[in-house]
């Protein structure tokens, strides 16, 4: 009988620390699951930040809305630029431009947001740009 009472006493002493350890483990697991980044999503699928590098592109100003221009290159890349905010004149819709730009974000639809380094109106595409529409 003494053995049974001793086992019951040991059991009562162990149940609260064990319960506390299980609950603590559950909350740690929950916090890690909520606040740690999940699986990495590919930028190519969902858009996001892109490595900043300067590119020189030739293309047309496709749209102009509230000072924001959509620049479409001869190869079909699309950039959203803000010429006036960067100290350049507002280009005309349909004008050919040679732009040195630095893209910094890309949308899921492959439209880049970019900063302008230089922007110059041209009369025709250069030979290196491959011509085009």
mmCIF file of C-alpha atoms in Angstrom, residues 6-90:
data_model
loop_
_atom_site.group_PDB
_atom_site.id
_atom_site.type_symbol
_atom_site.label_atom_id
_atom_site.label_comp_id
_atom_site.label_asym_id
_atom_site.label_seq_id
_atom_site.Cartn_x
_atom_site.Cartn_y
_atom_site.Cartn_z
ATOM 1 C CA UNK A 6 4.425 6.738 -3.189
ATOM 2 C CA UNK A 7 3.767 6.105 -6.901
ATOM 3 C CA UNK A 8 0.640 8.276 -6.776
ATOM 4 C CA UNK A 9 2.666 11.062 -5.095
ATOM 5 C CA UNK A 10 5.398 10.841 -7.716
ATOM 6 C CA UNK A 11 2.746 10.861 -10.441
ATOM 7 C CA UNK A 12 1.146 14.007 -8.992
ATOM 8 C CA UNK A 13 4.549 15.679 -8.776
ATOM 9 C CA UNK A 14 5.370 14.874 -12.415
ATOM 10 C CA UNK A 15 2.049 15.711 -14.053
ATOM 11 C CA UNK A 16 2.253 19.547 -13.783
ATOM 12 C CA UNK A 17 5.843 19.903 -15.051
ATOM 13 C CA UNK A 18 5.056 17.495 -17.893
ATOM 14 C CA UNK A 19 1.889 19.386 -18.785
ATOM 15 C CA UNK A 20 3.792 22.696 -18.665
ATOM 16 C CA UNK A 21 6.536 21.280 -20.921
ATOM 17 C CA UNK A 22 3.988 20.021 -23.456
ATOM 18 C CA UNK A 23 2.173 23.369 -23.493
ATOM 19 C CA UNK A 24 5.434 25.304 -23.820
ATOM 20 C CA UNK A 25 6.479 23.090 -26.743
ATOM 21 C CA UNK A 26 3.122 23.668 -28.409
ATOM 22 C CA UNK A 27 3.404 27.461 -28.095
ATOM 23 C CA UNK A 28 7.006 27.498 -29.313
ATOM 24 C CA UNK A 29 5.977 25.425 -32.341
ATOM 25 C CA UNK A 30 3.015 27.742 -32.939
ATOM 26 C CA UNK A 31 5.166 30.884 -32.741
ATOM 27 C CA UNK A 32 7.767 29.436 -35.080
ATOM 28 C CA UNK A 33 5.044 28.511 -37.529
ATOM 29 C CA UNK A 34 3.425 31.941 -37.449
ATOM 30 C CA UNK A 35 6.440 34.211 -37.480
ATOM 31 C CA UNK A 36 9.068 32.323 -39.449
ATOM 32 C CA UNK A 37 9.054 32.710 -43.223
ATOM 33 C CA UNK A 38 7.328 29.917 -45.055
ATOM 34 C CA UNK A 39 8.401 28.311 -48.251
ATOM 35 C CA UNK A 40 10.206 30.693 -50.547
ATOM 36 C CA UNK A 41 8.037 31.803 -53.428
ATOM 37 C CA UNK A 42 9.730 32.314 -56.714
ATOM 38 C CA UNK A 43 9.954 35.896 -57.913
ATOM 39 C CA UNK A 44 9.177 34.636 -61.404
ATOM 40 C CA UNK A 45 5.743 33.436 -60.284
ATOM 41 C CA UNK A 46 4.618 36.221 -57.975
ATOM 42 C CA UNK A 47 6.768 39.255 -58.649
ATOM 43 C CA UNK A 48 8.766 41.130 -56.039
ATOM 44 C CA UNK A 49 12.127 42.808 -55.680
ATOM 45 C CA UNK A 50 14.717 42.303 -58.400
ATOM 46 C CA UNK A 51 18.486 42.797 -58.248
ATOM 47 C CA UNK A 52 19.305 46.420 -58.999
ATOM 48 C CA UNK A 53 21.384 46.732 -62.163
ATOM 49 C CA UNK A 54 21.426 49.398 -64.854
ATOM 50 C CA UNK A 55 20.071 48.508 -68.302
ATOM 51 C CA UNK A 56 19.901 50.555 -71.486
ATOM 52 C CA UNK A 57 16.725 49.888 -73.443
ATOM 53 C CA UNK A 58 15.075 51.364 -76.510
ATOM 54 C CA UNK A 59 11.341 51.449 -76.929
ATOM 55 C CA UNK A 60 8.141 53.451 -77.112
ATOM 56 C CA UNK A 61 6.111 55.327 -74.546
ATOM 57 C CA UNK A 62 2.905 53.287 -74.641
ATOM 58 C CA UNK A 63 0.861 55.200 -72.063
ATOM 59 C CA UNK A 64 1.070 58.326 -70.010
ATOM 60 C CA UNK A 65 -1.150 58.834 -66.982
ATOM 61 C CA UNK A 66 -0.697 61.461 -64.255
ATOM 62 C CA UNK A 67 2.955 61.873 -65.188
ATOM 63 C CA UNK A 68 3.642 58.131 -64.950
ATOM 64 C CA UNK A 69 4.765 56.536 -68.218
ATOM 65 C CA UNK A 70 4.621 52.961 -69.426
ATOM 66 C CA UNK A 71 7.737 52.278 -71.484
ATOM 67 C CA UNK A 72 7.625 49.220 -73.771
ATOM 68 C CA UNK A 73 10.964 48.102 -75.189
ATOM 69 C CA UNK A 74 11.585 46.757 -78.672
ATOM 70 C CA UNK A 75 11.814 43.258 -77.160
ATOM 71 C CA UNK A 76 8.468 43.592 -75.336
ATOM 72 C CA UNK A 77 9.652 44.365 -71.784
ATOM 73 C CA UNK A 78 7.365 46.769 -69.943
ATOM 74 C CA UNK A 79 8.575 49.372 -67.451
ATOM 75 C CA UNK A 80 6.692 51.895 -65.348
ATOM 76 C CA UNK A 81 8.739 55.083 -64.961
ATOM 77 C CA UNK A 82 8.167 58.547 -63.503
ATOM 78 C CA UNK A 83 10.197 60.972 -65.646
ATOM 79 C CA UNK A 84 9.123 64.218 -63.962
ATOM 80 C CA UNK A 85 9.980 62.960 -60.468
ATOM 81 C CA UNK A 86 13.481 62.164 -61.723
ATOM 82 C CA UNK A 87 14.026 65.547 -63.403
ATOM 83 C CA UNK A 88 13.207 64.655 -67.022
ATOM 84 C CA UNK A 89 10.682 66.172 -69.400
ATOM 85 C CA UNK A 90 7.408 64.361 -69.848
#
